[in-house]
Every structure is written in structure tokens, then in C-alpha cells.
Amino acid sequence: MDEETDTVYVAAQIQVEDWETYREEYMPKTFERITAHGGEVLIATEEAEELEGEWDGNWTVLIEFPSETTAHEFMQDDEYVEVMSARHEASAWSDVAMFPKFSG
């Protein structure tokens, strides 16, 4: 994978407990910073139809970034790091991972 040019996806499963804090303090600045780093939110939803097994969390997010570099720049963005504490406060837990685009 070329970290400068290959599309990557950042996925998050979150158990939000305080929706007011999450929606008002975390989401607006986060979506702004994602866009600033060339990212696009593909999925942000409470709805998941379980097809097999159990889908943990009540909020799922999938973000596309143009490269591994831009995804890391977003995650380390000072303004995002500052607002990330609101997600931690509003959630019982959150799992975030990065995946390369399939190039079968």
C-alpha cells in the first residue's frame, strides 16, 4: 500500500450514551476536520441490520480518505484531538480502525 496515494477507510463502532454532547460538541467539529483533510463520511448511522452475529454499538461511522497519510493527519489534527475528549465523555466505548481499499 502506498500511504501517499491509496484510498483508506476509517471505521468506528461507538456506544454513545450522551447523545446531546455527542451531537453538539463532537460531531460538528469532527465533520469539519474530516472534510479539511480530504475525507468523506460514507456512513454515519444508528441503524444497522444484523445479518450475522452481533453488531455492537449504537453508532457506526465509515469515512473514506484519499490516503493513509491524510487519515493520520486527521487523527492527529490539533482541533480534532481537542474535540475527541467529547466523544470519550459521551460514549461508553469506541473502536476505531483503518483499512486499505480492496484492490483484488
PDB file of N, CA and C in Angstrom:
ATOM      1  N   MET A   1       0.852  -1.188   0.000  1.00  0.00           N
ATOM      2  CA  MET A   1       0.000   0.000   0.000  1.00  0.00           C
ATOM      3  C   MET A   1       0.889   1.240   0.000  1.00  0.00           C
ATOM      4  N   ASP A   2       0.595   2.168  -0.880  1.00  0.00           N
ATOM      5  CA  ASP A   2       1.318   3.437  -0.935  1.00  0.00           C
ATOM      6  C   ASP A   2       0.588   4.431  -0.038  1.00  0.00           C
ATOM      7  N   GLU A   3       1.187   4.775   1.089  1.00  0.00           N
ATOM      8  CA  GLU A   3       0.476   5.609   2.068  1.00  0.00           C
ATOM      9  C   GLU A   3       0.204   7.026   1.574  1.00  0.00           C
ATOM     10  N   GLU A   4       0.797   7.413   0.452  1.00  0.00           N
ATOM     11  CA  GLU A   4       0.579   8.753  -0.094  1.00  0.00           C
ATOM     12  C   GLU A   4      -0.601   8.810  -1.065  1.00  0.00           C
ATOM     13  N   THR A   5      -0.946   7.675  -1.722  1.00  0.00           N
ATOM     14  CA  THR A   5      -1.941   7.744  -2.798  1.00  0.00           C
ATOM     15  C   THR A   5      -3.071   6.727  -2.711  1.00  0.00           C
ATOM     16  N   ASP A   6      -2.976   5.720  -1.879  1.00  0.00           N
ATOM     17  CA  ASP A   6      -4.003   4.688  -1.843  1.00  0.00           C
ATOM     18  C   ASP A   6      -5.135   5.043  -0.883  1.00  0.00           C
ATOM     19  N   THR A   7      -6.354   4.918  -1.382  1.00  0.00           N
ATOM     20  CA  THR A   7      -7.546   5.192  -0.578  1.00  0.00           C
ATOM     21  C   THR A   7      -7.584   4.274   0.641  1.00  0.00           C
ATOM     22  N   VAL A   8      -7.955   4.848   1.783  1.00  0.00           N
ATOM     23  CA  VAL A   8      -8.162   4.081   3.005  1.00  0.00           C
ATOM     24  C   VAL A   8      -9.507   4.440   3.605  1.00  0.00           C
ATOM     25  N   TYR A   9      -9.979   3.577   4.489  1.00  0.00           N
ATOM     26  CA  TYR A   9     -11.246   3.782   5.179  1.00  0.00           C
ATOM     27  C   TYR A   9     -11.005   3.735   6.675  1.00  0.00           C
ATOM     28  N   VAL A  10     -11.623   4.656   7.388  1.00  0.00           N
ATOM     29  CA  VAL A  10     -11.593   4.650   8.840  1.00  0.00           C
ATOM     30  C   VAL A  10     -13.002   4.298   9.289  1.00  0.00           C
ATOM     31  N   ALA A  11     -13.095   3.226  10.067  1.00  0.00           N
ATOM     32  CA  ALA A  11     -14.387   2.743  10.553  1.00  0.00           C
ATOM     33  C   ALA A  11     -14.424   2.863  12.069  1.00  0.00           C
ATOM     34  N   ALA A  12     -15.597   3.213  12.576  1.00  0.00           N
ATOM     35  CA  ALA A  12     -15.770   3.327  14.024  1.00  0.00           C
ATOM     36  C   ALA A  12     -17.101   2.712  14.435  1.00  0.00           C
ATOM     37  N   GLN A  13     -17.052   1.962  15.510  1.00  0.00           N
ATOM     38  CA  GLN A  13     -18.256   1.494  16.187  1.00  0.00           C
ATOM     39  C   GLN A  13     -18.213   2.125  17.567  1.00  0.00           C
ATOM     40  N   ILE A  14     -19.311   2.770  17.932  1.00  0.00           N
ATOM     41  CA  ILE A  14     -19.327   3.554  19.168  1.00  0.00           C
ATOM     42  C   ILE A  14     -20.603   3.247  19.946  1.00  0.00           C
ATOM     43  N   GLN A  15     -20.484   3.211  21.249  1.00  0.00           N
ATOM     44  CA  GLN A  15     -21.649   3.083  22.119  1.00  0.00           C
ATOM     45  C   GLN A  15     -21.880   4.443  22.757  1.00  0.00           C
ATOM     46  N   VAL A  16     -22.709   5.261  22.096  1.00  0.00           N
ATOM     47  CA  VAL A  16     -22.985   6.614  22.582  1.00  0.00           C
ATOM     48  C   VAL A  16     -23.988   6.535  23.727  1.00  0.00           C
ATOM     49  N   GLU A  17     -23.679   7.200  24.824  1.00  0.00           N
ATOM     50  CA  GLU A  17     -24.567   7.250  25.990  1.00  0.00           C
ATOM     51  C   GLU A  17     -25.176   8.642  26.158  1.00  0.00           C
ATOM     52  N   ASP A  18     -24.433   9.670  25.785  1.00  0.00           N
ATOM     53  CA  ASP A  18     -24.882  11.060  25.927  1.00  0.00           C
ATOM     54  C   ASP A  18     -24.971  11.677  24.525  1.00  0.00           C
ATOM     55  N   TRP A  19     -26.152  11.513  23.910  1.00  0.00           N
ATOM     56  CA  TRP A  19     -26.330  11.970  22.528  1.00  0.00           C
ATOM     57  C   TRP A  19     -26.216  13.483  22.390  1.00  0.00           C
ATOM     58  N   GLU A  20     -26.652  14.226  23.393  1.00  0.00           N
ATOM     59  CA  GLU A  20     -26.591  15.683  23.321  1.00  0.00           C
ATOM     60  C   GLU A  20     -25.138  16.153  23.192  1.00  0.00           C
ATOM     61  N   THR A  21     -24.274  15.664  24.057  1.00  0.00           N
ATOM     62  CA  THR A  21     -22.852  16.029  23.984  1.00  0.00           C
ATOM     63  C   THR A  21     -22.244  15.565  22.673  1.00  0.00           C
ATOM     64  N   TYR A  22     -22.570  14.356  22.269  1.00  0.00           N
ATOM     65  CA  TYR A  22     -22.006  13.796  21.045  1.00  0.00           C
ATOM     66  C   TYR A  22     -22.401  14.630  19.831  1.00  0.00           C
ATOM     67  N   ARG A  23     -23.683  14.934  19.731  1.00  0.00           N
ATOM     68  CA  ARG A  23     -24.177  15.679  18.563  1.00  0.00           C
ATOM     69  C   ARG A  23     -23.773  17.144  18.568  1.00  0.00           C
ATOM     70  N   GLU A  24     -23.746  17.761  19.732  1.00  0.00           N
ATOM     71  CA  GLU A  24     -23.495  19.204  19.797  1.00  0.00           C
ATOM     72  C   GLU A  24     -22.010  19.561  19.917  1.00  0.00           C
ATOM     73  N   GLU A  25     -21.252  18.770  20.642  1.00  0.00           N
ATOM     74  CA  GLU A  25     -19.847  19.120  20.878  1.00  0.00           C
ATOM     75  C   GLU A  25     -18.880  18.370  19.965  1.00  0.00           C
ATOM     76  N   TYR A  26     -19.197  17.113  19.664  1.00  0.00           N
ATOM     77  CA  TYR A  26     -18.252  16.300  18.911  1.00  0.00           C
ATOM     78  C   TYR A  26     -18.483  16.326  17.397  1.00  0.00           C
ATOM     79  N   MET A  27     -19.688  16.080  16.959  1.00  0.00           N
ATOM     80  CA  MET A  27     -19.951  15.895  15.529  1.00  0.00           C
ATOM     81  C   MET A  27     -19.637  17.112  14.654  1.00  0.00           C
ATOM     82  N   PRO A  28     -20.083  18.310  14.977  1.00  0.00           N
ATOM     83  CA  PRO A  28     -19.846  19.431  14.053  1.00  0.00           C
ATOM     84  C   PRO A  28     -18.360  19.669  13.755  1.00  0.00           C
ATOM     85  N   LYS A  29     -17.533  19.743  14.774  1.00  0.00           N
ATOM     86  CA  LYS A  29     -16.103  19.995  14.573  1.00  0.00           C
ATOM     87  C   LYS A  29     -15.438  18.799  13.895  1.00  0.00           C
ATOM     88  N   THR A  30     -15.860  17.593  14.251  1.00  0.00           N
ATOM     89  CA  THR A  30     -15.271  16.395  13.645  1.00  0.00           C
ATOM     90  C   THR A  30     -15.546  16.344  12.154  1.00  0.00           C
ATOM     91  N   PHE A  31     -16.778  16.578  11.751  1.00  0.00           N
ATOM     92  CA  PHE A  31     -17.120  16.548  10.328  1.00  0.00           C
ATOM     93  C   PHE A  31     -16.371  17.650   9.582  1.00  0.00           C
ATOM     94  N   GLU A  32     -16.188  18.787  10.214  1.00  0.00           N
ATOM     95  CA  GLU A  32     -15.421  19.887   9.605  1.00  0.00           C
ATOM     96  C   GLU A  32     -13.967  19.469   9.381  1.00  0.00           C
ATOM     97  N   ARG A  33     -13.359  18.823  10.375  1.00  0.00           N
ATOM     98  CA  ARG A  33     -11.956  18.419  10.271  1.00  0.00           C
ATOM     99  C   ARG A  33     -11.780  17.271   9.271  1.00  0.00           C
ATOM    100  N   ILE A  34     -12.740  16.372   9.190  1.00  0.00           N
ATOM    101  CA  ILE A  34     -12.681  15.293   8.195  1.00  0.00           C
ATOM    102  C   ILE A  34     -12.604  15.898   6.802  1.00  0.00           C
ATOM    103  N   THR A  35     -13.505  16.819   6.521  1.00  0.00           N
ATOM    104  CA  THR A  35     -13.543  17.475   5.211  1.00  0.00           C
ATOM    105  C   THR A  35     -12.256  18.242   4.942  1.00  0.00           C
ATOM    106  N   ALA A  36     -11.732  18.901   5.949  1.00  0.00           N
ATOM    107  CA  ALA A  36     -10.497  19.669   5.791  1.00  0.00           C
ATOM    108  C   ALA A  36      -9.311  18.791   5.391  1.00  0.00           C
ATOM    109  N   HIS A  37      -9.392  17.509   5.720  1.00  0.00           N
ATOM    110  CA  HIS A  37      -8.317  16.580   5.387  1.00  0.00           C
ATOM    111  C   HIS A  37      -8.666  15.711   4.179  1.00  0.00           C
ATOM    112  N   GLY A  38      -9.652  16.129   3.397  1.00  0.00           N
ATOM    113  CA  GLY A  38      -9.985  15.417   2.173  1.00  0.00           C
ATOM    114  C   GLY A  38     -10.828  14.184   2.382  1.00  0.00           C
ATOM    115  N   GLY A  39     -11.348  14.005   3.586  1.00  0.00           N
ATOM    116  CA  GLY A  39     -12.165  12.837   3.888  1.00  0.00           C
ATOM    117  C   GLY A  39     -13.617  13.038   3.510  1.00  0.00           C
ATOM    118  N   GLU A  40     -14.310  11.921   3.361  1.00  0.00           N
ATOM    119  CA  GLU A  40     -15.744  11.939   3.072  1.00  0.00           C
ATOM    120  C   GLU A  40     -16.429  10.913   3.958  1.00  0.00           C
ATOM    121  N   VAL A  41     -17.445  11.349   4.699  1.00  0.00           N
ATOM    122  CA  VAL A  41     -18.209  10.438   5.546  1.00  0.00           C
ATOM    123  C   VAL A  41     -19.164   9.663   4.643  1.00  0.00           C
ATOM    124  N   LEU A  42     -18.989   8.353   4.600  1.00  0.00           N
ATOM    125  CA  LEU A  42     -19.837   7.497   3.771  1.00  0.00           C
ATOM    126  C   LEU A  42     -21.016   6.944   4.556  1.00  0.00           C
ATOM    127  N   ILE A  43     -20.790   6.672   5.836  1.00  0.00           N
ATOM    128  CA  ILE A  43     -21.838   6.137   6.716  1.00  0.00           C
ATOM    129  C   ILE A  43     -21.703   6.822   8.067  1.00  0.00           C
ATOM    130  N   ALA A  44     -22.817   7.257   8.623  1.00  0.00           N
ATOM    131  CA  ALA A  44     -22.893   7.749   9.996  1.00  0.00           C
ATOM    132  C   ALA A  44     -24.327   7.493  10.433  1.00  0.00           C
ATOM    133  N   THR A  45     -24.546   6.401  11.168  1.00  0.00           N
ATOM    134  CA  THR A  45     -25.916   5.976  11.420  1.00  0.00           C
ATOM    135  C   THR A  45     -26.057   5.184  12.719  1.00  0.00           C
ATOM    136  N   GLU A  46     -27.262   5.244  13.252  1.00  0.00           N
ATOM    137  CA  GLU A  46     -27.645   4.397  14.379  1.00  0.00           C
ATOM    138  C   GLU A  46     -28.200   3.071  13.877  1.00  0.00           C
ATOM    139  N   GLU A  47     -28.542   3.016  12.612  1.00  0.00           N
ATOM    140  CA  GLU A  47     -29.218   1.844  12.057  1.00  0.00           C
ATOM    141  C   GLU A  47     -28.224   0.853  11.476  1.00  0.00           C
ATOM    142  N   ALA A  48     -28.355  -0.389  11.897  1.00  0.00           N
ATOM    143  CA  ALA A  48     -27.573  -1.476  11.328  1.00  0.00           C
ATOM    144  C   ALA A  48     -28.448  -2.717  11.347  1.00  0.00           C
ATOM    145  N   GLU A  49     -28.623  -3.322  10.230  1.00  0.00           N
ATOM    146  CA  GLU A  49     -29.370  -4.576  10.164  1.00  0.00           C
ATOM    147  C   GLU A  49     -28.365  -5.714  10.331  1.00  0.00           C
ATOM    148  N   GLU A  50     -28.465  -6.399  11.446  1.00  0.00           N
ATOM    149  CA  GLU A  50     -27.553  -7.502  11.709  1.00  0.00           C
ATOM    150  C   GLU A  50     -27.896  -8.656  10.782  1.00  0.00           C
ATOM    151  N   LEU A  51     -26.942  -9.053   9.977  1.00  0.00           N
ATOM    152  CA  LEU A  51     -27.144 -10.154   9.051  1.00  0.00           C
ATOM    153  C   LEU A  51     -26.561 -11.455   9.593  1.00  0.00           C
ATOM    154  N   GLU A  52     -25.558 -11.320  10.433  1.00  0.00           N
ATOM    155  CA  GLU A  52     -24.938 -12.483  11.053  1.00  0.00           C
ATOM    156  C   GLU A  52     -24.189 -12.007  12.282  1.00  0.00           C
ATOM    157  N   GLY A  53     -24.279 -12.745  13.358  1.00  0.00           N
ATOM    158  CA  GLY A  53     -23.582 -12.370  14.588  1.00  0.00           C
ATOM    159  C   GLY A  53     -24.230 -11.169  15.251  1.00  0.00           C
ATOM    160  N   GLU A  54     -23.458 -10.487  16.076  1.00  0.00           N
ATOM    161  CA  GLU A  54     -23.948  -9.304  16.792  1.00  0.00           C
ATOM    162  C   GLU A  54     -23.164  -8.084  16.357  1.00  0.00           C
ATOM    163  N   TRP A  55     -23.859  -6.988  16.127  1.00  0.00           N
ATOM    164  CA  TRP A  55     -23.235  -5.716  15.765  1.00  0.00           C
ATOM    165  C   TRP A  55     -23.259  -4.862  17.016  1.00  0.00           C
ATOM    166  N   ASP A  56     -22.099  -4.665  17.608  1.00  0.00           N
ATOM    167  CA  ASP A  56     -22.008  -3.907  18.853  1.00  0.00           C
ATOM    168  C   ASP A  56     -22.080  -2.409  18.572  1.00  0.00           C
ATOM    169  N   GLY A  57     -22.467  -1.673  19.582  1.00  0.00           N
ATOM    170  CA  GLY A  57     -22.522  -0.220  19.466  1.00  0.00           C
ATOM    171  C   GLY A  57     -23.840   0.251  18.875  1.00  0.00           C
ATOM    172  N   ASN A  58     -24.118   1.530  19.097  1.00  0.00           N
ATOM    173  CA  ASN A  58     -25.352   2.127  18.579  1.00  0.00           C
ATOM    174  C   ASN A  58     -25.061   3.245  17.578  1.00  0.00           C
ATOM    175  N   TRP A  59     -23.803   3.376  17.152  1.00  0.00           N
ATOM    176  CA  TRP A  59     -23.421   4.392  16.173  1.00  0.00           C
ATOM    177  C   TRP A  59     -22.249   3.843  15.358  1.00  0.00           C
ATOM    178  N   THR A  60     -22.426   3.839  14.051  1.00  0.00           N
ATOM    179  CA  THR A  60     -21.393   3.326  13.157  1.00  0.00           C
ATOM    180  C   THR A  60     -21.013   4.414  12.166  1.00  0.00           C
ATOM    181  N   VAL A  61     -19.720   4.564  11.943  1.00  0.00           N
ATOM    182  CA  VAL A  61     -19.211   5.580  11.024  1.00  0.00           C
ATOM    183  C   VAL A  61     -18.197   4.928  10.084  1.00  0.00           C
ATOM    184  N   LEU A  62     -18.265   5.300   8.807  1.00  0.00           N
ATOM    185  CA  LEU A  62     -17.269   4.872   7.826  1.00  0.00           C
ATOM    186  C   LEU A  62     -16.850   6.105   7.039  1.00  0.00           C
ATOM    187  N   ILE A  63     -15.552   6.385   7.042  1.00  0.00           N
ATOM    188  CA  ILE A  63     -15.004   7.572   6.391  1.00  0.00           C
ATOM    189  C   ILE A  63     -13.983   7.128   5.357  1.00  0.00           C
ATOM    190  N   GLU A  64     -14.032   7.741   4.184  1.00  0.00           N
ATOM    191  CA  GLU A  64     -13.050   7.474   3.143  1.00  0.00           C
ATOM    192  C   GLU A  64     -12.045   8.619   3.115  1.00  0.00           C
ATOM    193  N   PHE A  65     -10.756   8.275   3.099  1.00  0.00           N
ATOM    194  CA  PHE A  65      -9.690   9.261   2.958  1.00  0.00           C
ATOM    195  C   PHE A  65      -8.878   8.926   1.709  1.00  0.00           C
ATOM    196  N   PRO A  66      -8.337   9.940   1.054  1.00  0.00           N
ATOM    197  CA  PRO A  66      -7.584   9.695  -0.177  1.00  0.00           C
ATOM    198  C   PRO A  66      -6.265   8.952   0.042  1.00  0.00           C
ATOM    199  N   SER A  67      -5.787   8.908   1.279  1.00  0.00           N
ATOM    200  CA  SER A  67      -4.524   8.218   1.550  1.00  0.00           C
ATOM    201  C   SER A  67      -4.398   7.934   3.040  1.00  0.00           C
ATOM    202  N   GLU A  68      -3.476   7.038   3.347  1.00  0.00           N
ATOM    203  CA  GLU A  68      -3.157   6.748   4.737  1.00  0.00           C
ATOM    204  C   GLU A  68      -2.617   7.998   5.418  1.00  0.00           C
ATOM    205  N   THR A  69      -1.832   8.759   4.693  1.00  0.00           N
ATOM    206  CA  THR A  69      -1.255   9.991   5.235  1.00  0.00           C
ATOM    207  C   THR A  69      -2.345  10.958   5.668  1.00  0.00           C
ATOM    208  N   THR A  70      -3.345  11.191   4.820  1.00  0.00           N
ATOM    209  CA  THR A  70      -4.404  12.144   5.177  1.00  0.00           C
ATOM    210  C   THR A  70      -5.244  11.628   6.339  1.00  0.00           C
ATOM    211  N   ALA A  71      -5.439  10.320   6.429  1.00  0.00           N
ATOM    212  CA  ALA A  71      -6.182   9.754   7.560  1.00  0.00           C
ATOM    213  C   ALA A  71      -5.421   9.998   8.863  1.00  0.00           C
ATOM    214  N   HIS A  72      -4.117   9.773   8.836  1.00  0.00           N
ATOM    215  CA  HIS A  72      -3.307  10.018  10.029  1.00  0.00           C
ATOM    216  C   HIS A  72      -3.263  11.508  10.369  1.00  0.00           C
ATOM    217  N   GLU A  73      -3.184  12.349   9.360  1.00  0.00           N
ATOM    218  CA  GLU A  73      -3.187  13.796   9.612  1.00  0.00           C
ATOM    219  C   GLU A  73      -4.499  14.219  10.280  1.00  0.00           C
ATOM    220  N   PHE A  74      -5.616  13.644   9.852  1.00  0.00           N
ATOM    221  CA  PHE A  74      -6.899  13.940  10.502  1.00  0.00           C
ATOM    222  C   PHE A  74      -6.864  13.496  11.961  1.00  0.00           C
ATOM    223  N   MET A  75      -6.445  12.260  12.206  1.00  0.00           N
ATOM    224  CA  MET A  75      -6.452  11.728  13.578  1.00  0.00           C
ATOM    225  C   MET A  75      -5.529  12.513  14.510  1.00  0.00           C
ATOM    226  N   GLN A  76      -4.504  13.171  13.951  1.00  0.00           N
ATOM    227  CA  GLN A  76      -3.552  13.932  14.756  1.00  0.00           C
ATOM    228  C   GLN A  76      -3.792  15.439  14.688  1.00  0.00           C
ATOM    229  N   ASP A  77      -4.819  15.856  13.967  1.00  0.00           N
ATOM    230  CA  ASP A  77      -5.168  17.269  13.835  1.00  0.00           C
ATOM    231  C   ASP A  77      -5.451  17.844  15.228  1.00  0.00           C
ATOM    232  N   ASP A  78      -4.803  18.942  15.570  1.00  0.00           N
ATOM    233  CA  ASP A  78      -4.947  19.529  16.908  1.00  0.00           C
ATOM    234  C   ASP A  78      -6.399  19.821  17.266  1.00  0.00           C
ATOM    235  N   GLU A  79      -7.160  20.361  16.321  1.00  0.00           N
ATOM    236  CA  GLU A  79      -8.566  20.684  16.603  1.00  0.00           C
ATOM    237  C   GLU A  79      -9.387  19.418  16.814  1.00  0.00           C
ATOM    238  N   TYR A  80      -9.074  18.354  16.062  1.00  0.00           N
ATOM    239  CA  TYR A  80      -9.788  17.093  16.261  1.00  0.00           C
ATOM    240  C   TYR A  80      -9.403  16.459  17.595  1.00  0.00           C
ATOM    241  N   VAL A  81      -8.117  16.433  17.900  1.00  0.00           N
ATOM    242  CA  VAL A  81      -7.662  15.844  19.160  1.00  0.00           C
ATOM    243  C   VAL A  81      -8.339  16.537  20.341  1.00  0.00           C
ATOM    244  N   GLU A  82      -8.504  17.851  20.238  1.00  0.00           N
ATOM    245  CA  GLU A  82      -9.155  18.612  21.307  1.00  0.00           C
ATOM    246  C   GLU A  82     -10.618  18.193  21.493  1.00  0.00           C
ATOM    247  N   VAL A  83     -11.336  18.002  20.400  1.00  0.00           N
ATOM    248  CA  VAL A  83     -12.752  17.663  20.487  1.00  0.00           C
ATOM    249  C   VAL A  83     -12.980  16.165  20.739  1.00  0.00           C
ATOM    250  N   MET A  84     -11.960  15.353  20.521  1.00  0.00           N
ATOM    251  CA  MET A  84     -12.080  13.918  20.745  1.00  0.00           C
ATOM    252  C   MET A  84     -12.491  13.596  22.179  1.00  0.00           C
ATOM    253  N   SER A  85     -12.112  14.430  23.115  1.00  0.00           N
ATOM    254  CA  SER A  85     -12.483  14.199  24.512  1.00  0.00           C
ATOM    255  C   SER A  85     -14.001  14.207  24.686  1.00  0.00           C
ATOM    256  N   ALA A  86     -14.716  14.968  23.855  1.00  0.00           N
ATOM    257  CA  ALA A  86     -16.186  14.972  23.935  1.00  0.00           C
ATOM    258  C   ALA A  86     -16.740  13.602  23.551  1.00  0.00           C
ATOM    259  N   ARG A  87     -16.121  12.945  22.556  1.00  0.00           N
ATOM    260  CA  ARG A  87     -16.555  11.588  22.179  1.00  0.00           C
ATOM    261  C   ARG A  87     -16.299  10.627  23.331  1.00  0.00           C
ATOM    262  N   HIS A  88     -15.148  10.746  23.958  1.00  0.00           N
ATOM    263  CA  HIS A  88     -14.832   9.865  25.081  1.00  0.00           C
ATOM    264  C   HIS A  88     -15.792  10.084  26.245  1.00  0.00           C
ATOM    265  N   GLU A  89     -16.139  11.328  26.496  1.00  0.00           N
ATOM    266  CA  GLU A  89     -17.079  11.642  27.578  1.00  0.00           C
ATOM    267  C   GLU A  89     -18.490  11.152  27.271  1.00  0.00           C
ATOM    268  N   ALA A  90     -18.889  11.241  26.012  1.00  0.00           N
ATOM    269  CA  ALA A  90     -20.263  10.917  25.623  1.00  0.00           C
ATOM    270  C   ALA A  90     -20.489   9.436  25.358  1.00  0.00           C
ATOM    271  N   SER A  91     -19.422   8.651  25.322  1.00  0.00           N
ATOM    272  CA  SER A  91     -19.525   7.254  24.918  1.00  0.00           C
ATOM    273  C   SER A  91     -19.023   6.307  25.993  1.00  0.00           C
ATOM    274  N   ALA A  92     -19.664   5.146  26.071  1.00  0.00           N
ATOM    275  CA  ALA A  92     -19.188   4.099  26.976  1.00  0.00           C
ATOM    276  C   ALA A  92     -17.906   3.498  26.417  1.00  0.00           C
ATOM    277  N   TRP A  93     -17.828   3.387  25.096  1.00  0.00           N
ATOM    278  CA  TRP A  93     -16.636   2.881  24.422  1.00  0.00           C
ATOM    279  C   TRP A  93     -16.697   3.246  22.948  1.00  0.00           C
ATOM    280  N   SER A  94     -15.539   3.180  22.312  1.00  0.00           N
ATOM    281  CA  SER A  94     -15.468   3.396  20.867  1.00  0.00           C
ATOM    282  C   SER A  94     -14.277   2.626  20.321  1.00  0.00           C
ATOM    283  N   ASP A  95     -14.508   1.973  19.190  1.00  0.00           N
ATOM    284  CA  ASP A  95     -13.454   1.246  18.497  1.00  0.00           C
ATOM    285  C   ASP A  95     -13.272   1.907  17.136  1.00  0.00           C
ATOM    286  N   VAL A  96     -12.034   2.258  16.806  1.00  0.00           N
ATOM    287  CA  VAL A  96     -11.721   2.943  15.551  1.00  0.00           C
ATOM    288  C   VAL A  96     -10.570   2.200  14.880  1.00  0.00           C
ATOM    289  N   ALA A  97     -10.717   1.915  13.583  1.00  0.00           N
ATOM    290  CA  ALA A  97      -9.663   1.209  12.853  1.00  0.00           C
ATOM    291  C   ALA A  97      -9.565   1.760  11.436  1.00  0.00           C
ATOM    292  N   MET A  98      -8.385   1.565  10.817  1.00  0.00           N
ATOM    293  CA  MET A  98      -8.166   1.993   9.441  1.00  0.00           C
ATOM    294  C   MET A  98      -7.942   0.755   8.575  1.00  0.00           C
ATOM    295  N   PHE A  99      -8.520   0.796   7.358  1.00  0.00           N
ATOM    296  CA  PHE A  99      -8.436  -0.331   6.440  1.00  0.00           C
ATOM    297  C   PHE A  99      -8.042   0.174   5.043  1.00  0.00           C
ATOM    298  N   PRO A 100      -7.223  -0.603   4.321  1.00  0.00           N
ATOM    299  CA  PRO A 100      -6.917  -0.226   2.944  1.00  0.00           C
ATOM    300  C   PRO A 100      -8.095  -0.570   2.044  1.00  0.00           C
ATOM    301  N   LYS A 101      -8.196   0.141   0.942  1.00  0.00           N
ATOM    302  CA  LYS A 101      -9.205  -0.155  -0.068  1.00  0.00           C
ATOM    303  C   LYS A 101      -8.859  -1.496  -0.708  1.00  0.00           C
ATOM    304  N   PHE A 102      -9.854  -2.322  -0.961  1.00  0.00           N
ATOM    305  CA  PHE A 102      -9.651  -3.613  -1.600  1.00  0.00           C
ATOM    306  C   PHE A 102      -9.196  -3.406  -3.034  1.00  0.00           C
ATOM    307  N   SER A 103      -8.163  -4.106  -3.404  1.00  0.00           N
ATOM    308  CA  SER A 103      -7.671  -3.972  -4.778  1.00  0.00           C
ATOM    309  C   SER A 103      -7.436  -5.360  -5.371  1.00  0.00           C
ATOM    310  N   GLY A 104      -8.491  -6.178  -5.298  1.00  0.00           N
ATOM    311  CA  GLY A 104      -8.433  -7.572  -5.735  1.00  0.00           C
ATOM    312  C   GLY A 104      -8.023  -7.735  -7.102  1.00  0.00           C
TER     313      GLY A 104
END
